């Protein structure tokens, strides 16, 4: 497989690849490389942090403790930051990279937010477990997760007063997309999800007294239907496969969606809703490697951070600061803005965020000033700007991976798009800077914002 | 070194030391029109429950449909013998009494969409509910009449659809001094020297380079112009309060900005509505009224119009979780000194005539409010921005 394609595949399907790893794969066929990617994600490890302080609270049968929920929310706030850090570390360094990439995708598809970290962790591990599984089973499990039931109010969806929130978002955002269902469908589906409840430990049960056992008229059916039935019926519609594939395409391939490529994907996906199968189809398709799809997607803030990490591994001494940086750029793990998730693409970029994003590598890894052969830099060289963040950076790891590369190899290893000659000359030719400084320059051009 | 380059370099170096880039700032000051009108748009995001905001406190249907969440008569601040403000809107009541607020009831659009995102898009793009536009009306205003990206500023973290035009976008600014500090890194100037026409025409790459140019142009302008105007009003500690404070500082430093946009999120109250909405309305009312006081103290209130909307109202009947589901028509607030009909602009919602979902039916199309503001306040042809002729209502 060509080096360029290996970088592309790993940037999109995982979180990048080191130059030495990439070089090792050149002798393999592209089928073999894709196989390897999937093989690495066959065994999935859930991500947990120590929550033993809260064990007693979440023991089964302690419904009375619900009243203390506000206290828990207050007390477990620092745990959110711990989980945020652990998650970021996992996506940068786990060998289950494809599964982590898929998990991040699903976290922005089945969007949910929970202030109780105990349930939030359960939720994200449901995403991890199903990330490459079966979409139908996945959707049913998500519907029954305590975090989702709370987030979209299925836990207060009662026979006599149905709450439409989950039913609406299920169809609009999770499965069909607007225009493929009616307001009547929403009302009927809401009835099917009545009585959804969970125990303190997060396990699901159907509250028989609140569940509506009547007939529902839903998409041509007129029968007793429960929540799982609704999801089955929705998945019978090809529009569901089409909608999900369109979101996958826009995330993994190009934000400008190519209708015929999506149709090819939907044909594969519709057969059994096997996520693994459709992703394999994408990563082996010729069009995935076409010029218009390489180095043309705007990185999400998490992508940007992980791509800096892949060049020079860093870690925040105070995890709170890492969360601050994520928020500044508009994407904090565990904190989606609303049920539609982050819109992505050009929405990440505005006058404010772009400049922060381009300045970040120098603030993280240097002194806050980007090396350049300008008058301004000459004035300021040696001063310190970026010491407000307490970050340790592993330049040794950089030297090991990038130190042996020829200078001309640096741009391809660091930036996804090809650089214009002028920009390349600015960085590579006749300048007095070290490889470390040149890498910092490469991470500070607009091209580094693309993947 | 050429003279021009020398000025450029020394201006860059000096701005980096946070010394005013006086050459540029002075140029701009000469071109600034004095006393122009500006519009502030505030979105209550998530769908504010208008019926618990402007309360029909003598309406039996209201109390019947909302057994646990209706606002008690005694908690209402009456506007007339039918409607009254939510108790946390006392600061708005003051503006109302002073003739500086119009409350417009029953605003919406035909075939209402009850998705937050779709309905927000409809409000932002001013499209019909079955048409999809990918640019907002303020963006189109910039396309047609804007000369600088900072002619429209969003106070926040992201660029909303309303601010995106076909060829131009508004600027996002949250912290002017930080933005200025970051953009003045000398390396960025060098990188921009190498952008080619091809660069700028390319898809996302072009977008990045164009945004970078906009940022560089705007950041130093906004910073230099606004840094001397520090507000000493107390806006509290909430993020919305901070947004309002930044807004006041920008307006009072008389930036050449015609439209500002800010939003306050969290109004999606499907469950336990009262606690959340009470806090949000308080935050909103305090922030906006402090802004108004600040503008008055700086003689900028006369030329400022503040429009507040939410993407939809909520269902008349409450749900089982002491909340409300997505509805349709809602009320809109317009604050300013030059209102044609301050107070209650039109009649209260008619709770006996609901649509088949049990939602309020709209009487005034939101675009007729836009049309009025475009014609009379921004002084542009509304047809150009709305894509169709829409009869304006007479608000300003």
PDB file of N, CA, C and O in Angstrom, chain A residues 70 153 156 158 161 163-165 172 187 256 296 327-328 338 346 349-352 354-355 358-359 369-370 372-374 380 420 422 441 445-447, chain B residues 16-17 115 117 157-158 171-172 174 179 182-183 185-188 190 194 199 203-205 207-209 211-212 270-271 275 315 318-321 357:
ATOM      1  N   UNK A  70     -28.645  15.295  43.410  1.00  0.00           N
ATOM      2  CA  UNK A  70     -27.967  16.580  43.241  1.00  0.00           C
ATOM      3  C   UNK A  70     -26.616  16.592  43.950  1.00  0.00           C
ATOM      4  O   UNK A  70     -25.657  17.181  43.459  1.00  0.00           O
ATOM      5  N   UNK A 153     -35.815  11.972  28.156  1.00  0.00           N
ATOM      6  CA  UNK A 153     -37.053  11.880  28.944  1.00  0.00           C
ATOM      7  C   UNK A 153     -37.903  10.633  28.745  1.00  0.00           C
ATOM      8  O   UNK A 153     -39.089  10.646  29.070  1.00  0.00           O
ATOM      9  N   UNK A 156     -39.589   9.538  31.862  1.00  0.00           N
ATOM     10  CA  UNK A 156     -40.834  10.141  32.349  1.00  0.00           C
ATOM     11  C   UNK A 156     -41.859  10.159  31.215  1.00  0.00           C
ATOM     12  O   UNK A 156     -42.541  11.142  30.983  1.00  0.00           O
ATOM     13  N   UNK A 158     -45.071   8.492  30.180  1.00  0.00           N
ATOM     14  CA  UNK A 158     -46.085   7.658  30.816  1.00  0.00           C
ATOM     15  C   UNK A 158     -47.300   7.467  29.920  1.00  0.00           C
ATOM     16  O   UNK A 158     -47.648   8.335  29.116  1.00  0.00           O
ATOM     17  N   UNK A 161     -49.685  10.309  29.653  1.00  0.00           N
ATOM     18  CA  UNK A 161     -49.118  11.564  29.150  1.00  0.00           C
ATOM     19  C   UNK A 161     -47.780  11.272  28.475  1.00  0.00           C
ATOM     20  O   UNK A 161     -46.723  11.477  29.055  1.00  0.00           O
ATOM     21  N   UNK A 163     -44.405  11.414  26.476  1.00  0.00           N
ATOM     22  CA  UNK A 163     -43.412  12.458  26.223  1.00  0.00           C
ATOM     23  C   UNK A 163     -42.743  12.131  24.883  1.00  0.00           C
ATOM     24  O   UNK A 163     -42.186  11.049  24.706  1.00  0.00           O
ATOM     25  N   UNK A 164     -42.793  13.071  23.944  1.00  0.00           N
ATOM     26  CA  UNK A 164     -42.376  12.773  22.574  1.00  0.00           C
ATOM     27  C   UNK A 164     -40.885  12.910  22.326  1.00  0.00           C
ATOM     28  O   UNK A 164     -40.402  12.630  21.227  1.00  0.00           O
ATOM     29  N   UNK A 165     -40.164  13.380  23.317  1.00  0.00           N
ATOM     30  CA  UNK A 165     -38.786  13.792  23.048  1.00  0.00           C
ATOM     31  C   UNK A 165     -37.942  12.693  22.407  1.00  0.00           C
ATOM     32  O   UNK A 165     -37.349  12.872  21.348  1.00  0.00           O
ATOM     33  N   UNK A 172     -35.584  11.625  13.880  1.00  0.00           N
ATOM     34  CA  UNK A 172     -34.955  12.758  13.198  1.00  0.00           C
ATOM     35  C   UNK A 172     -33.435  12.640  13.146  1.00  0.00           C
ATOM     36  O   UNK A 172     -32.808  12.925  12.124  1.00  0.00           O
ATOM     37  N   UNK A 187     -45.977  10.597  17.587  1.00  0.00           N
ATOM     38  CA  UNK A 187     -46.922  10.394  18.692  1.00  0.00           C
ATOM     39  C   UNK A 187     -47.102   8.906  18.995  1.00  0.00           C
ATOM     40  O   UNK A 187     -47.137   8.492  20.152  1.00  0.00           O
ATOM     41  N   UNK A 256     -18.782  17.086   2.053  1.00  0.00           N
ATOM     42  CA  UNK A 256     -19.650  17.217   0.886  1.00  0.00           C
ATOM     43  C   UNK A 256     -20.002  15.804   0.444  1.00  0.00           C
ATOM     44  O   UNK A 256     -19.149  15.060  -0.009  1.00  0.00           O
ATOM     45  N   UNK A 296      -8.706  17.064   2.962  1.00  0.00           N
ATOM     46  CA  UNK A 296      -9.688  18.099   2.645  1.00  0.00           C
ATOM     47  C   UNK A 296     -10.732  18.288   3.741  1.00  0.00           C
ATOM     48  O   UNK A 296     -11.603  19.134   3.633  1.00  0.00           O
ATOM     49  N   UNK A 327     -12.825  23.126  25.492  1.00  0.00           N
ATOM     50  CA  UNK A 327     -13.983  24.025  25.489  1.00  0.00           C
ATOM     51  C   UNK A 327     -13.717  25.265  24.650  1.00  0.00           C
ATOM     52  O   UNK A 327     -14.589  25.740  23.928  1.00  0.00           O
ATOM     53  N   UNK A 328     -12.505  25.762  24.738  1.00  0.00           N
ATOM     54  CA  UNK A 328     -12.130  26.959  23.994  1.00  0.00           C
ATOM     55  C   UNK A 328     -12.319  26.742  22.487  1.00  0.00           C
ATOM     56  O   UNK A 328     -12.717  27.638  21.747  1.00  0.00           O
ATOM     57  N   UNK A 338     -25.866  19.789  22.203  1.00  0.00           N
ATOM     58  CA  UNK A 338     -27.291  19.436  22.220  1.00  0.00           C
ATOM     59  C   UNK A 338     -27.449  18.095  21.525  1.00  0.00           C
ATOM     60  O   UNK A 338     -26.458  17.497  21.094  1.00  0.00           O
ATOM     61  N   UNK A 346     -17.029  22.950   8.542  1.00  0.00           N
ATOM     62  CA  UNK A 346     -16.652  24.367   8.659  1.00  0.00           C
ATOM     63  C   UNK A 346     -17.158  25.001   9.945  1.00  0.00           C
ATOM     64  O   UNK A 346     -16.698  26.069  10.329  1.00  0.00           O
ATOM     65  N   UNK A 349     -14.724  26.119  12.452  1.00  0.00           N
ATOM     66  CA  UNK A 349     -13.811  27.214  12.126  1.00  0.00           C
ATOM     67  C   UNK A 349     -14.528  28.547  12.115  1.00  0.00           C
ATOM     68  O   UNK A 349     -15.537  28.708  11.428  1.00  0.00           O
ATOM     69  N   UNK A 350     -14.048  29.467  12.876  1.00  0.00           N
ATOM     70  CA  UNK A 350     -14.448  30.859  12.732  1.00  0.00           C
ATOM     71  C   UNK A 350     -13.232  31.692  13.102  1.00  0.00           C
ATOM     72  O   UNK A 350     -12.179  31.140  13.449  1.00  0.00           O
ATOM     73  N   UNK A 351     -13.372  33.003  12.991  1.00  0.00           N
ATOM     74  CA  UNK A 351     -12.200  33.851  13.218  1.00  0.00           C
ATOM     75  C   UNK A 351     -11.551  33.579  14.574  1.00  0.00           C
ATOM     76  O   UNK A 351     -10.346  33.679  14.715  1.00  0.00           O
ATOM     77  N   UNK A 352     -12.358  33.253  15.544  1.00  0.00           N
ATOM     78  CA  UNK A 352     -11.852  33.046  16.897  1.00  0.00           C
ATOM     79  C   UNK A 352     -11.155  31.696  17.038  1.00  0.00           C
ATOM     80  O   UNK A 352      -9.995  31.603  17.408  1.00  0.00           O
ATOM     81  N   UNK A 354     -10.166  29.492  14.771  1.00  0.00           N
ATOM     82  CA  UNK A 354      -9.073  29.155  13.850  1.00  0.00           C
ATOM     83  C   UNK A 354      -7.735  29.650  14.403  1.00  0.00           C
ATOM     84  O   UNK A 354      -6.744  28.918  14.390  1.00  0.00           O
ATOM     85  N   UNK A 355      -7.723  30.878  14.894  1.00  0.00           N
ATOM     86  CA  UNK A 355      -6.451  31.424  15.354  1.00  0.00           C
ATOM     87  C   UNK A 355      -5.968  30.692  16.612  1.00  0.00           C
ATOM     88  O   UNK A 355      -4.781  30.429  16.756  1.00  0.00           O
ATOM     89  N   UNK A 358      -4.493  27.404  15.423  1.00  0.00           N
ATOM     90  CA  UNK A 358      -3.189  27.468  14.765  1.00  0.00           C
ATOM     91  C   UNK A 358      -2.074  27.813  15.739  1.00  0.00           C
ATOM     92  O   UNK A 358      -0.920  27.501  15.519  1.00  0.00           O
ATOM     93  N   UNK A 359      -2.446  28.456  16.815  1.00  0.00           N
ATOM     94  CA  UNK A 359      -1.445  28.881  17.799  1.00  0.00           C
ATOM     95  C   UNK A 359      -1.156  27.774  18.819  1.00  0.00           C
ATOM     96  O   UNK A 359      -0.143  27.792  19.516  1.00  0.00           O
ATOM     97  N   UNK A 369       5.364  31.268  20.888  1.00  0.00           N
ATOM     98  CA  UNK A 369       5.656  32.056  19.699  1.00  0.00           C
ATOM     99  C   UNK A 369       6.118  31.076  18.619  1.00  0.00           C
ATOM    100  O   UNK A 369       6.959  30.227  18.872  1.00  0.00           O
ATOM    101  N   UNK A 370       5.556  31.183  17.422  1.00  0.00           N
ATOM    102  CA  UNK A 370       5.924  30.236  16.369  1.00  0.00           C
ATOM    103  C   UNK A 370       7.241  30.680  15.741  1.00  0.00           C
ATOM    104  O   UNK A 370       7.377  31.840  15.355  1.00  0.00           O
ATOM    105  N   UNK A 372       9.900  31.801  13.310  1.00  0.00           N
ATOM    106  CA  UNK A 372       9.832  32.295  11.938  1.00  0.00           C
ATOM    107  C   UNK A 372      11.014  33.218  11.701  1.00  0.00           C
ATOM    108  O   UNK A 372      11.551  33.799  12.644  1.00  0.00           O
ATOM    109  N   UNK A 373      11.417  33.328  10.437  1.00  0.00           N
ATOM    110  CA  UNK A 373      12.545  34.220  10.177  1.00  0.00           C
ATOM    111  C   UNK A 373      12.032  35.625   9.885  1.00  0.00           C
ATOM    112  O   UNK A 373      12.220  36.169   8.813  1.00  0.00           O
ATOM    113  N   UNK A 374      11.316  36.177  10.843  1.00  0.00           N
ATOM    114  CA  UNK A 374      10.781  37.522  10.703  1.00  0.00           C
ATOM    115  C   UNK A 374      11.421  38.421  11.745  1.00  0.00           C
ATOM    116  O   UNK A 374      11.994  37.950  12.720  1.00  0.00           O
ATOM    117  N   UNK A 380      11.479  38.817  19.711  1.00  0.00           N
ATOM    118  CA  UNK A 380      10.845  38.134  20.846  1.00  0.00           C
ATOM    119  C   UNK A 380      11.512  36.820  21.242  1.00  0.00           C
ATOM    120  O   UNK A 380      11.132  36.219  22.225  1.00  0.00           O
ATOM    121  N   UNK A 420       1.752  24.026  -0.607  1.00  0.00           N
ATOM    122  CA  UNK A 420       2.171  24.848  -1.745  1.00  0.00           C
ATOM    123  C   UNK A 420       3.683  25.039  -1.679  1.00  0.00           C
ATOM    124  O   UNK A 420       4.273  25.060  -0.592  1.00  0.00           O
ATOM    125  N   UNK A 422       5.510  27.653  -2.080  1.00  0.00           N
ATOM    126  CA  UNK A 422       5.929  28.819  -1.305  1.00  0.00           C
ATOM    127  C   UNK A 422       5.981  28.520   0.185  1.00  0.00           C
ATOM    128  O   UNK A 422       6.947  28.878   0.877  1.00  0.00           O
ATOM    129  N   UNK A 441       6.536  24.668  13.037  1.00  0.00           N
ATOM    130  CA  UNK A 441       6.062  25.521  11.936  1.00  0.00           C
ATOM    131  C   UNK A 441       5.026  24.788  11.082  1.00  0.00           C
ATOM    132  O   UNK A 441       4.018  25.361  10.696  1.00  0.00           O
ATOM    133  N   UNK A 445       0.607  25.908  10.209  1.00  0.00           N
ATOM    134  CA  UNK A 445       0.036  26.414   8.951  1.00  0.00           C
ATOM    135  C   UNK A 445      -1.421  25.961   8.857  1.00  0.00           C
ATOM    136  O   UNK A 445      -1.804  24.957   9.461  1.00  0.00           O
ATOM    137  N   UNK A 446      -2.245  26.685   8.101  1.00  0.00           N
ATOM    138  CA  UNK A 446      -3.655  26.298   7.973  1.00  0.00           C
ATOM    139  C   UNK A 446      -3.823  24.856   7.484  1.00  0.00           C
ATOM    140  O   UNK A 446      -4.779  24.181   7.874  1.00  0.00           O
ATOM    141  N   UNK A 447      -2.873  24.374   6.666  1.00  0.00           N
ATOM    142  CA  UNK A 447      -2.994  23.005   6.138  1.00  0.00           C
ATOM    143  C   UNK A 447      -3.066  21.963   7.250  1.00  0.00           C
ATOM    144  O   UNK A 447      -3.684  20.908   7.079  1.00  0.00           O
TER     145      UNK A 447
ATOM    146  N   UNK B  16       2.532  43.501  18.732  1.00  0.00           N
ATOM    147  CA  UNK B  16       2.802  42.342  19.560  1.00  0.00           C
ATOM    148  C   UNK B  16       3.141  42.746  20.984  1.00  0.00           C
ATOM    149  O   UNK B  16       2.881  42.024  21.932  1.00  0.00           O
ATOM    150  N   UNK B  17       3.709  43.911  21.118  1.00  0.00           N
ATOM    151  CA  UNK B  17       3.990  44.412  22.466  1.00  0.00           C
ATOM    152  C   UNK B  17       2.747  45.063  23.078  1.00  0.00           C
ATOM    153  O   UNK B  17       2.825  45.698  24.109  1.00  0.00           O
ATOM    154  N   UNK B 115     -38.575  20.698  15.077  1.00  0.00           N
ATOM    155  CA  UNK B 115     -37.195  20.325  15.388  1.00  0.00           C
ATOM    156  C   UNK B 115     -36.431  21.590  15.763  1.00  0.00           C
ATOM    157  O   UNK B 115     -36.528  22.603  15.082  1.00  0.00           O
ATOM    158  N   UNK B 117     -33.376  22.225  15.470  1.00  0.00           N
ATOM    159  CA  UNK B 117     -32.303  22.573  14.540  1.00  0.00           C
ATOM    160  C   UNK B 117     -32.886  23.129  13.253  1.00  0.00           C
ATOM    161  O   UNK B 117     -32.454  24.141  12.739  1.00  0.00           O
ATOM    162  N   UNK B 157     -18.817  31.447  20.791  1.00  0.00           N
ATOM    163  CA  UNK B 157     -17.720  30.553  20.462  1.00  0.00           C
ATOM    164  C   UNK B 157     -17.793  30.023  19.048  1.00  0.00           C
ATOM    165  O   UNK B 157     -16.820  29.551  18.495  1.00  0.00           O
ATOM    166  N   UNK B 158     -18.997  30.059  18.466  1.00  0.00           N
ATOM    167  CA  UNK B 158     -19.118  29.478  17.133  1.00  0.00           C
ATOM    168  C   UNK B 158     -19.849  30.449  16.227  1.00  0.00           C
ATOM    169  O   UNK B 158     -20.461  31.410  16.681  1.00  0.00           O
ATOM    170  N   UNK B 171     -17.893  37.814  12.046  1.00  0.00           N
ATOM    171  CA  UNK B 171     -16.747  37.508  12.889  1.00  0.00           C
ATOM    172  C   UNK B 171     -17.247  36.961  14.219  1.00  0.00           C
ATOM    173  O   UNK B 171     -18.299  37.367  14.697  1.00  0.00           O
ATOM    174  N   UNK B 172     -16.497  36.023  14.771  1.00  0.00           N
ATOM    175  CA  UNK B 172     -16.810  35.553  16.121  1.00  0.00           C
ATOM    176  C   UNK B 172     -15.788  36.137  17.077  1.00  0.00           C
ATOM    177  O   UNK B 172     -14.588  36.017  16.854  1.00  0.00           O
ATOM    178  N   UNK B 174     -15.037  36.654  21.318  1.00  0.00           N
ATOM    179  CA  UNK B 174     -15.482  36.458  22.688  1.00  0.00           C
ATOM    180  C   UNK B 174     -14.616  37.293  23.609  1.00  0.00           C
ATOM    181  O   UNK B 174     -15.078  37.903  24.527  1.00  0.00           O
ATOM    182  N   UNK B 179      -7.836  37.405  21.257  1.00  0.00           N
ATOM    183  CA  UNK B 179      -7.834  37.194  19.810  1.00  0.00           C
ATOM    184  C   UNK B 179      -6.738  38.036  19.156  1.00  0.00           C
ATOM    185  O   UNK B 179      -6.003  37.583  18.285  1.00  0.00           O
ATOM    186  N   UNK B 182      -3.235  36.592  19.849  1.00  0.00           N
ATOM    187  CA  UNK B 182      -2.952  35.373  19.092  1.00  0.00           C
ATOM    188  C   UNK B 182      -2.702  35.664  17.616  1.00  0.00           C
ATOM    189  O   UNK B 182      -1.759  35.155  17.017  1.00  0.00           O
ATOM    190  N   UNK B 183      -3.553  36.506  17.026  1.00  0.00           N
ATOM    191  CA  UNK B 183      -3.427  36.717  15.576  1.00  0.00           C
ATOM    192  C   UNK B 183      -2.184  37.507  15.213  1.00  0.00           C
ATOM    193  O   UNK B 183      -1.758  37.480  14.074  1.00  0.00           O
ATOM    194  N   UNK B 185       0.851  36.974  15.876  1.00  0.00           N
ATOM    195  CA  UNK B 185       2.103  36.220  15.746  1.00  0.00           C
ATOM    196  C   UNK B 185       2.697  36.481  14.364  1.00  0.00           C
ATOM    197  O   UNK B 185       2.028  36.314  13.348  1.00  0.00           O
ATOM    198  N   UNK B 186       3.967  36.911  14.301  1.00  0.00           N
ATOM    199  CA  UNK B 186       4.560  37.279  13.008  1.00  0.00           C
ATOM    200  C   UNK B 186       4.558  36.133  11.980  1.00  0.00           C
ATOM    201  O   UNK B 186       4.534  36.384  10.776  1.00  0.00           O
ATOM    202  N   UNK B 187       4.582  34.906  12.459  1.00  0.00           N
ATOM    203  CA  UNK B 187       4.603  33.766  11.530  1.00  0.00           C
ATOM    204  C   UNK B 187       3.379  33.766  10.618  1.00  0.00           C
ATOM    205  O   UNK B 187       3.474  33.444   9.432  1.00  0.00           O
ATOM    206  N   UNK B 188       2.233  34.141  11.158  1.00  0.00           N
ATOM    207  CA  UNK B 188       1.002  34.098  10.358  1.00  0.00           C
ATOM    208  C   UNK B 188       1.079  35.075   9.187  1.00  0.00           C
ATOM    209  O   UNK B 188       0.578  34.802   8.101  1.00  0.00           O
ATOM    210  N   UNK B 190       3.734  35.813   7.574  1.00  0.00           N
ATOM    211  CA  UNK B 190       4.567  35.166   6.567  1.00  0.00           C
ATOM    212  C   UNK B 190       3.796  34.117   5.796  1.00  0.00           C
ATOM    213  O   UNK B 190       3.888  34.022   4.578  1.00  0.00           O
ATOM    214  N   UNK B 194       2.219  33.610   1.241  1.00  0.00           N
ATOM    215  CA  UNK B 194       2.334  32.528   0.270  1.00  0.00           C
ATOM    216  C   UNK B 194       1.005  31.983  -0.195  1.00  0.00           C
ATOM    217  O   UNK B 194       0.940  31.009  -0.898  1.00  0.00           O
ATOM    218  N   UNK B 199      -5.101  28.730  -3.855  1.00  0.00           N
ATOM    219  CA  UNK B 199      -5.317  28.462  -2.447  1.00  0.00           C
ATOM    220  C   UNK B 199      -6.685  28.934  -1.988  1.00  0.00           C
ATOM    221  O   UNK B 199      -7.409  28.272  -1.285  1.00  0.00           O
ATOM    222  N   UNK B 203     -11.585  24.354  -1.827  1.00  0.00           N
ATOM    223  CA  UNK B 203     -12.742  24.152  -0.965  1.00  0.00           C
ATOM    224  C   UNK B 203     -12.492  24.557   0.485  1.00  0.00           C
ATOM    225  O   UNK B 203     -12.590  25.724   0.831  1.00  0.00           O
ATOM    226  N   UNK B 204     -12.145  23.622   1.334  1.00  0.00           N
ATOM    227  CA  UNK B 204     -11.955  23.949   2.743  1.00  0.00           C
ATOM    228  C   UNK B 204     -10.675  24.738   2.987  1.00  0.00           C
ATOM    229  O   UNK B 204     -10.599  25.543   3.905  1.00  0.00           O
ATOM    230  N   UNK B 205      -9.670  24.478   2.164  1.00  0.00           N
ATOM    231  CA  UNK B 205      -8.405  25.193   2.310  1.00  0.00           C
ATOM    232  C   UNK B 205      -8.644  26.688   2.132  1.00  0.00           C
ATOM    233  O   UNK B 205      -8.160  27.509   2.909  1.00  0.00           O
ATOM    234  N   UNK B 207     -11.358  28.270   2.556  1.00  0.00           N
ATOM    235  CA  UNK B 207     -12.136  28.753   3.697  1.00  0.00           C
ATOM    236  C   UNK B 207     -11.217  29.082   4.880  1.00  0.00           C
ATOM    237  O   UNK B 207     -11.386  30.088   5.554  1.00  0.00           O
ATOM    238  N   UNK B 208     -10.224  28.223   5.096  1.00  0.00           N
ATOM    239  CA  UNK B 208      -9.294  28.461   6.196  1.00  0.00           C
ATOM    240  C   UNK B 208      -8.480  29.734   5.966  1.00  0.00           C
ATOM    241  O   UNK B 208      -8.349  30.570   6.853  1.00  0.00           O
ATOM    242  N   UNK B 209      -7.950  29.863   4.756  1.00  0.00           N
ATOM    243  CA  UNK B 209      -7.136  31.053   4.473  1.00  0.00           C
ATOM    244  C   UNK B 209      -7.976  32.326   4.552  1.00  0.00           C
ATOM    245  O   UNK B 209      -7.551  33.337   5.091  1.00  0.00           O
ATOM    246  N   UNK B 211     -10.683  32.814   6.298  1.00  0.00           N
ATOM    247  CA  UNK B 211     -11.010  33.088   7.704  1.00  0.00           C
ATOM    248  C   UNK B 211      -9.814  33.690   8.434  1.00  0.00           C
ATOM    249  O   UNK B 211      -9.950  34.579   9.267  1.00  0.00           O
ATOM    250  N   UNK B 212      -8.645  33.201   8.066  1.00  0.00           N
ATOM    251  CA  UNK B 212      -7.423  33.716   8.693  1.00  0.00           C
ATOM    252  C   UNK B 212      -7.236  35.195   8.335  1.00  0.00           C
ATOM    253  O   UNK B 212      -6.888  36.018   9.199  1.00  0.00           O
ATOM    254  N   UNK B 270     -38.272  19.886  28.768  1.00  0.00           N
ATOM    255  CA  UNK B 270     -39.238  18.780  28.716  1.00  0.00           C
ATOM    256  C   UNK B 270     -39.604  18.272  30.111  1.00  0.00           C
ATOM    257  O   UNK B 270     -40.619  17.619  30.283  1.00  0.00           O
ATOM    258  N   UNK B 271     -38.712  18.494  31.062  1.00  0.00           N
ATOM    259  CA  UNK B 271     -38.965  17.965  32.401  1.00  0.00           C
ATOM    260  C   UNK B 271     -38.570  19.004  33.452  1.00  0.00           C
ATOM    261  O   UNK B 271     -37.617  19.752  33.258  1.00  0.00           O
ATOM    262  N   UNK B 275     -37.868  25.193  37.497  1.00  0.00           N
ATOM    263  CA  UNK B 275     -36.587  25.558  38.076  1.00  0.00           C
ATOM    264  C   UNK B 275     -35.633  26.100  37.004  1.00  0.00           C
ATOM    265  O   UNK B 275     -34.982  27.110  37.174  1.00  0.00           O
ATOM    266  N   UNK B 315     -45.815  23.518  23.733  1.00  0.00           N
ATOM    267  CA  UNK B 315     -47.207  23.077  23.693  1.00  0.00           C
ATOM    268  C   UNK B 315     -48.003  23.700  24.839  1.00  0.00           C
ATOM    269  O   UNK B 315     -47.471  23.916  25.929  1.00  0.00           O
ATOM    270  N   UNK B 318     -49.218  20.808  29.393  1.00  0.00           N
ATOM    271  CA  UNK B 318     -47.949  20.315  29.937  1.00  0.00           C
ATOM    272  C   UNK B 318     -47.842  18.809  29.755  1.00  0.00           C
ATOM    273  O   UNK B 318     -48.816  18.138  29.399  1.00  0.00           O
ATOM    274  N   UNK B 319     -46.678  18.249  29.970  1.00  0.00           N
ATOM    275  CA  UNK B 319     -46.536  16.788  29.914  1.00  0.00           C
ATOM    276  C   UNK B 319     -46.435  16.221  31.333  1.00  0.00           C
ATOM    277  O   UNK B 319     -46.567  16.953  32.318  1.00  0.00           O
ATOM    278  N   UNK B 320     -46.187  14.924  31.420  1.00  0.00           N
ATOM    279  CA  UNK B 320     -46.229  14.251  32.717  1.00  0.00           C
ATOM    280  C   UNK B 320     -45.019  14.561  33.582  1.00  0.00           C
ATOM    281  O   UNK B 320     -45.002  14.287  34.767  1.00  0.00           O
ATOM    282  N   UNK B 321     -43.986  15.124  32.973  1.00  0.00           N
ATOM    283  CA  UNK B 321     -42.739  15.332  33.706  1.00  0.00           C
ATOM    284  C   UNK B 321     -42.609  16.768  34.195  1.00  0.00           C
ATOM    285  O   UNK B 321     -41.505  17.266  34.388  1.00  0.00           O
ATOM    286  N   UNK B 357     -51.849  19.748  16.788  1.00  0.00           N
ATOM    287  CA  UNK B 357     -50.906  19.269  17.793  1.00  0.00           C
ATOM    288  C   UNK B 357     -51.182  19.853  19.173  1.00  0.00           C
ATOM    289  O   UNK B 357     -50.517  19.492  20.134  1.00  0.00           O
TER     290      UNK B 357
END
